[in-house]
């Protein structure tokens, strides 16, 4: 019979599985630096040779990368989610902006619902801490920081949903949002009234999650993204009117 004796799993395989799980669950993110070899071997309780073998395996499969003189980092595993041609196409068509917001409404509504039900106390604390940072940035009237914290807030909710497919899909799309492919988020935070409204909406989302009310959390996300869509429509109309006024002015001067 073709049976073979079962051997105890190699330590390096256990290390590989643990790091894989941390990447999959989003705990280790693209660009995160791993601890030094000495520290990591002590924390994992394995020898350095076993650790090196595991690192070599993960590097060969593209999950980890070495930066000369800087250490080992989690590779950009999201890099191939959108091709350069598709990114350019998305950025050049206005309809894609509103399709993107609808996409976020559907998935983030589910994420907020799941976060309220399944998020750990630590997950909810992370979300609440980011909101507190948003409050500080709001008082300082720093649109750049507010825009960045806005993305962190939404991603923290997605992480708290504990769905790895949802997490990696949304991380990839938020990366495009940060790059300004869809619209300039900072522009929205420059208007005082809009900034106040956005902060209130984030408070409502946080309240629903912290009180573990799935329906309230989901409804708050939907209301927030409906507002974002309306503001972008208004900004689009305003830009168009300004362009028409500019063209008329130039025509009058040419006469």
CSV table of C-alpha atoms in Angstrom, one decimal:
chain,number,residue,atom,x,y,z
A,1,UNK,CA,0.0,0.0,0.0
A,2,UNK,CA,1.4,3.5,-0.9
A,3,UNK,CA,1.2,5.0,2.6
A,4,UNK,CA,4.1,6.9,4.1
A,5,UNK,CA,4.9,7.7,7.6
A,6,UNK,CA,3.6,11.1,8.7
A,7,UNK,CA,6.3,13.4,9.9
A,8,UNK,CA,6.0,16.3,12.2
A,9,UNK,CA,5.5,19.5,10.3
A,10,UNK,CA,8.7,21.5,9.8
A,11,UNK,CA,9.0,24.7,11.8
A,12,UNK,CA,9.6,26.7,8.7
A,13,UNK,CA,6.2,25.6,7.4
A,14,UNK,CA,4.5,26.8,10.6
A,15,UNK,CA,6.2,30.2,10.2
A,16,UNK,CA,5.0,30.4,6.6
A,17,UNK,CA,1.4,29.6,7.5
A,18,UNK,CA,1.4,32.2,10.3
A,19,UNK,CA,2.8,35.0,8.1
A,20,UNK,CA,0.4,34.0,5.3
A,21,UNK,CA,-2.5,34.3,7.6
A,22,UNK,CA,-1.4,37.7,8.9
A,23,UNK,CA,-1.2,39.0,5.3
A,24,UNK,CA,-4.5,37.3,4.3
A,25,UNK,CA,-6.3,38.8,7.3
A,26,UNK,CA,-4.9,42.3,6.6
A,27,UNK,CA,-2.9,42.5,9.8
A,28,UNK,CA,0.3,42.7,7.8
A,29,UNK,CA,-0.2,45.2,5.1
A,30,UNK,CA,1.7,45.9,1.8
A,31,UNK,CA,4.8,47.9,2.7
A,32,UNK,CA,4.9,46.8,6.4
A,33,UNK,CA,8.4,46.0,7.5
A,34,UNK,CA,8.9,42.7,9.4
A,35,UNK,CA,10.9,42.8,12.7
A,36,UNK,CA,14.6,42.0,12.6
A,37,UNK,CA,15.6,38.4,12.1
A,38,UNK,CA,16.6,38.1,15.8
A,39,UNK,CA,13.5,39.7,17.1
A,40,UNK,CA,11.2,37.7,14.8
A,41,UNK,CA,12.8,34.4,15.6
A,42,UNK,CA,12.5,35.1,19.3
A,43,UNK,CA,8.8,36.1,19.0
A,44,UNK,CA,8.0,33.0,16.9
A,45,UNK,CA,10.1,30.7,19.1
A,46,UNK,CA,12.0,29.2,16.2
A,47,UNK,CA,15.6,29.1,15.2
A,48,UNK,CA,17.1,31.5,12.7
A,49,UNK,CA,17.7,28.9,10.0
A,50,UNK,CA,14.0,27.8,10.2
A,51,UNK,CA,13.0,31.5,9.9
A,52,UNK,CA,15.3,32.1,7.0
A,53,UNK,CA,13.9,29.1,5.2
A,54,UNK,CA,10.3,30.4,5.7
A,55,UNK,CA,11.3,33.9,4.5
A,56,UNK,CA,12.9,32.5,1.4
A,57,UNK,CA,9.8,30.5,0.6
A,58,UNK,CA,7.5,33.6,1.0
A,59,UNK,CA,9.9,35.7,-1.1
A,60,UNK,CA,9.9,33.1,-3.9
A,61,UNK,CA,6.1,33.3,-3.9
A,62,UNK,CA,6.0,37.1,-4.0
A,63,UNK,CA,4.5,37.7,-0.6
A,64,UNK,CA,7.7,39.2,0.9
A,65,UNK,CA,10.3,41.4,-0.6
A,66,UNK,CA,13.8,42.5,0.4
A,67,UNK,CA,14.9,46.2,0.3
A,68,UNK,CA,18.6,46.6,0.2
A,69,UNK,CA,19.9,47.7,3.6
A,70,UNK,CA,16.3,48.2,4.9
A,71,UNK,CA,15.0,44.7,5.7
A,72,UNK,CA,12.1,42.5,4.7
A,73,UNK,CA,8.8,44.0,3.8
A,74,UNK,CA,5.3,42.7,2.8
A,75,UNK,CA,5.2,42.9,-1.0
A,76,UNK,CA,2.6,45.0,-2.9
A,77,UNK,CA,0.3,42.1,-3.3
A,78,UNK,CA,-2.5,44.5,-4.5
A,79,UNK,CA,-0.4,45.9,-7.3
A,80,UNK,CA,-2.0,43.8,-10.1
A,81,UNK,CA,-5.6,44.4,-9.0
A,82,UNK,CA,-6.1,47.1,-11.7
A,83,UNK,CA,-4.1,47.3,-14.8
A,84,UNK,CA,-2.6,50.7,-15.8
A,85,UNK,CA,-4.9,50.8,-18.8
A,86,UNK,CA,-8.0,50.3,-16.7
A,87,UNK,CA,-6.9,52.9,-14.2
A,88,UNK,CA,-6.5,55.4,-17.0
A,89,UNK,CA,-9.9,54.4,-18.4
A,90,UNK,CA,-11.6,54.8,-15.0
A,91,UNK,CA,-10.0,58.2,-14.5
A,92,UNK,CA,-11.2,59.5,-17.8
A,93,UNK,CA,-14.9,58.7,-17.6
A,94,UNK,CA,-17.1,60.6,-15.1
A,95,UNK,CA,-19.7,57.8,-15.0
A,96,UNK,CA,-17.1,55.6,-13.3
A,97,UNK,CA,-17.1,58.0,-10.3
A,98,UNK,CA,-20.7,57.3,-9.5
A,99,UNK,CA,-20.4,53.6,-10.3
A,100,UNK,CA,-17.6,53.5,-7.8
A,101,UNK,CA,-19.7,55.2,-5.1
A,102,UNK,CA,-22.5,52.7,-5.7
A,103,UNK,CA,-20.0,49.9,-5.4
A,104,UNK,CA,-18.8,51.3,-2.1
A,105,UNK,CA,-22.4,51.7,-0.9
A,106,UNK,CA,-23.2,48.0,-1.5
A,107,UNK,CA,-20.0,46.6,0.0
A,108,UNK,CA,-19.4,49.1,2.8
A,109,UNK,CA,-23.0,48.8,3.9
A,110,UNK,CA,-22.4,45.1,4.3
A,111,UNK,CA,-19.0,45.7,6.0
A,112,UNK,CA,-20.5,48.1,8.6
A,113,UNK,CA,-23.3,45.7,9.3
A,114,UNK,CA,-20.8,42.8,9.8
A,115,UNK,CA,-18.5,45.1,11.9
A,116,UNK,CA,-21.4,45.9,14.3
A,117,UNK,CA,-22.1,42.1,14.6
A,118,UNK,CA,-18.7,40.5,14.4
A,119,UNK,CA,-16.1,43.1,15.2
A,120,UNK,CA,-14.0,42.5,18.2
A,121,UNK,CA,-13.7,45.0,21.0
A,122,UNK,CA,-10.3,45.9,19.7
A,123,UNK,CA,-11.7,46.4,16.2
A,124,UNK,CA,-14.3,48.8,17.5
A,125,UNK,CA,-11.7,50.7,19.5
A,126,UNK,CA,-9.5,51.2,16.4
A,127,UNK,CA,-12.5,52.6,14.6
A,128,UNK,CA,-13.4,54.9,17.4
A,129,UNK,CA,-9.8,56.1,17.8
A,130,UNK,CA,-9.6,57.1,14.1
A,131,UNK,CA,-12.8,59.0,14.5
A,132,UNK,CA,-11.2,60.9,17.4
A,133,UNK,CA,-8.3,61.8,15.2
A,134,UNK,CA,-10.8,63.0,12.6
A,135,UNK,CA,-12.3,65.3,15.2
A,136,UNK,CA,-8.8,66.7,15.9
A,137,UNK,CA,-8.0,67.3,12.2
A,138,UNK,CA,-11.4,68.9,11.8
A,139,UNK,CA,-10.7,71.4,14.5
A,140,UNK,CA,-7.3,72.2,13.0
A,141,UNK,CA,-9.0,72.7,9.6
A,142,UNK,CA,-6.6,70.4,7.9
A,143,UNK,CA,-8.4,69.0,4.7
A,144,UNK,CA,-5.4,66.8,3.8
A,145,UNK,CA,-5.3,65.0,7.1
A,146,UNK,CA,-9.1,64.7,7.2
A,147,UNK,CA,-9.2,63.1,3.8
A,148,UNK,CA,-6.5,60.6,4.7
A,149,UNK,CA,-8.3,59.7,8.0
A,150,UNK,CA,-11.5,59.4,6.1
A,151,UNK,CA,-10.0,56.5,4.1
A,152,UNK,CA,-8.5,55.0,7.2
A,153,UNK,CA,-11.9,55.1,9.0
A,154,UNK,CA,-13.7,53.3,6.2
A,155,UNK,CA,-10.9,50.7,5.8
A,156,UNK,CA,-10.9,50.0,9.6
A,157,UNK,CA,-14.6,49.2,9.3
A,158,UNK,CA,-13.9,46.8,6.4
A,159,UNK,CA,-11.2,45.2,8.5
A,160,UNK,CA,-13.6,44.8,11.4
A,161,UNK,CA,-16.0,42.9,9.1
A,162,UNK,CA,-13.6,39.9,9.1
A,163,UNK,CA,-14.1,39.0,5.5
A,164,UNK,CA,-10.8,38.6,3.7
A,165,UNK,CA,-12.2,38.9,0.2
A,166,UNK,CA,-14.1,42.1,1.0
A,167,UNK,CA,-11.0,43.5,2.7
A,168,UNK,CA,-8.6,43.0,-0.2
A,169,UNK,CA,-11.1,44.2,-2.8
A,170,UNK,CA,-11.8,47.4,-0.9
A,171,UNK,CA,-8.1,48.0,-0.2
A,172,UNK,CA,-7.3,47.9,-3.9
A,173,UNK,CA,-10.1,50.3,-4.7
A,174,UNK,CA,-9.2,52.7,-1.9
A,175,UNK,CA,-5.7,52.8,-3.2
A,176,UNK,CA,-7.1,54.2,-6.4
A,177,UNK,CA,-9.2,56.7,-4.4
A,178,UNK,CA,-6.1,57.9,-2.6
A,179,UNK,CA,-4.3,58.4,-5.9
A,180,UNK,CA,-7.2,60.7,-7.0
A,181,UNK,CA,-8.2,58.4,-9.9
A,182,UNK,CA,-11.9,58.9,-9.1
A,183,UNK,CA,-12.1,62.4,-7.6
A,184,UNK,CA,-10.1,64.7,-5.3
A,185,UNK,CA,-11.2,63.9,-1.8
A,186,UNK,CA,-9.4,66.9,-0.3
A,187,UNK,CA,-11.5,69.2,-2.4
A,188,UNK,CA,-14.6,68.1,-0.5
A,189,UNK,CA,-13.0,68.8,2.9
A,190,UNK,CA,-12.2,72.4,1.9
A,191,UNK,CA,-15.8,73.6,2.3
A,192,UNK,CA,-16.7,74.2,5.9
A,193,UNK,CA,-20.4,73.1,5.6
A,194,UNK,CA,-19.4,70.0,3.7
A,195,UNK,CA,-16.7,69.2,6.3
A,196,UNK,CA,-19.2,69.5,9.1
A,197,UNK,CA,-21.7,67.3,7.4
A,198,UNK,CA,-19.1,64.6,6.6
A,199,UNK,CA,-17.9,64.6,10.2
A,200,UNK,CA,-21.5,64.2,11.5
A,201,UNK,CA,-22.0,61.3,9.1
A,202,UNK,CA,-18.9,59.6,10.3
A,203,UNK,CA,-20.0,60.0,13.9
A,204,UNK,CA,-23.3,58.4,13.0
A,205,UNK,CA,-21.6,55.4,11.4
A,206,UNK,CA,-19.3,55.0,14.4
A,207,UNK,CA,-22.3,55.3,16.8
A,208,UNK,CA,-24.1,52.4,15.0
A,209,UNK,CA,-21.1,50.2,15.1
A,210,UNK,CA,-20.1,51.0,18.7
A,211,UNK,CA,-23.6,50.3,19.9
A,212,UNK,CA,-23.6,47.1,17.8
A,213,UNK,CA,-26.7,48.0,15.8
A,214,UNK,CA,-26.1,46.5,12.3
A,215,UNK,CA,-29.1,48.2,10.7
A,216,UNK,CA,-28.2,51.6,12.0
A,217,UNK,CA,-24.5,51.2,11.0
A,218,UNK,CA,-25.5,50.2,7.5
A,219,UNK,CA,-28.1,53.0,7.1
A,220,UNK,CA,-25.5,55.5,8.2
A,221,UNK,CA,-23.0,54.3,5.6
A,222,UNK,CA,-25.6,54.5,2.9
A,223,UNK,CA,-26.7,58.0,3.9
A,224,UNK,CA,-23.0,59.1,4.0
A,225,UNK,CA,-22.2,57.9,0.5
A,226,UNK,CA,-25.5,59.2,-0.9
A,227,UNK,CA,-24.4,62.6,0.4
A,228,UNK,CA,-20.9,62.2,-1.2
A,229,UNK,CA,-22.6,61.4,-4.5
A,230,UNK,CA,-24.8,64.5,-4.3
A,231,UNK,CA,-21.9,66.7,-3.5
A,232,UNK,CA,-19.9,65.4,-6.4
A,233,UNK,CA,-22.9,66.0,-8.7
A,234,UNK,CA,-23.1,69.6,-7.4
A,235,UNK,CA,-19.4,70.1,-7.9
A,236,UNK,CA,-19.7,68.7,-11.4
A,237,UNK,CA,-22.5,71.2,-12.2
A,238,UNK,CA,-20.7,74.1,-10.7
A,239,UNK,CA,-17.5,73.3,-12.7
A,240,UNK,CA,-19.5,73.1,-15.8
A,241,UNK,CA,-21.2,76.5,-15.2
A,242,UNK,CA,-17.9,78.1,-14.5
A,243,UNK,CA,-16.5,76.7,-17.8
A,244,UNK,CA,-19.5,78.1,-19.7
A,245,UNK,CA,-19.1,81.5,-18.0
A,246,UNK,CA,-15.4,81.5,-18.9
A,247,UNK,CA,-16.1,80.7,-22.5
A,248,UNK,CA,-18.8,83.4,-22.8
A,249,UNK,CA,-16.4,86.0,-21.2
A,250,UNK,CA,-13.7,85.1,-23.8
A,251,UNK,CA,-16.2,85.4,-26.6
A,252,UNK,CA,-17.3,88.8,-25.4
A,253,UNK,CA,-13.7,90.0,-25.2
A,254,UNK,CA,-13.0,88.7,-28.7
A,255,UNK,CA,-15.8,90.8,-30.3
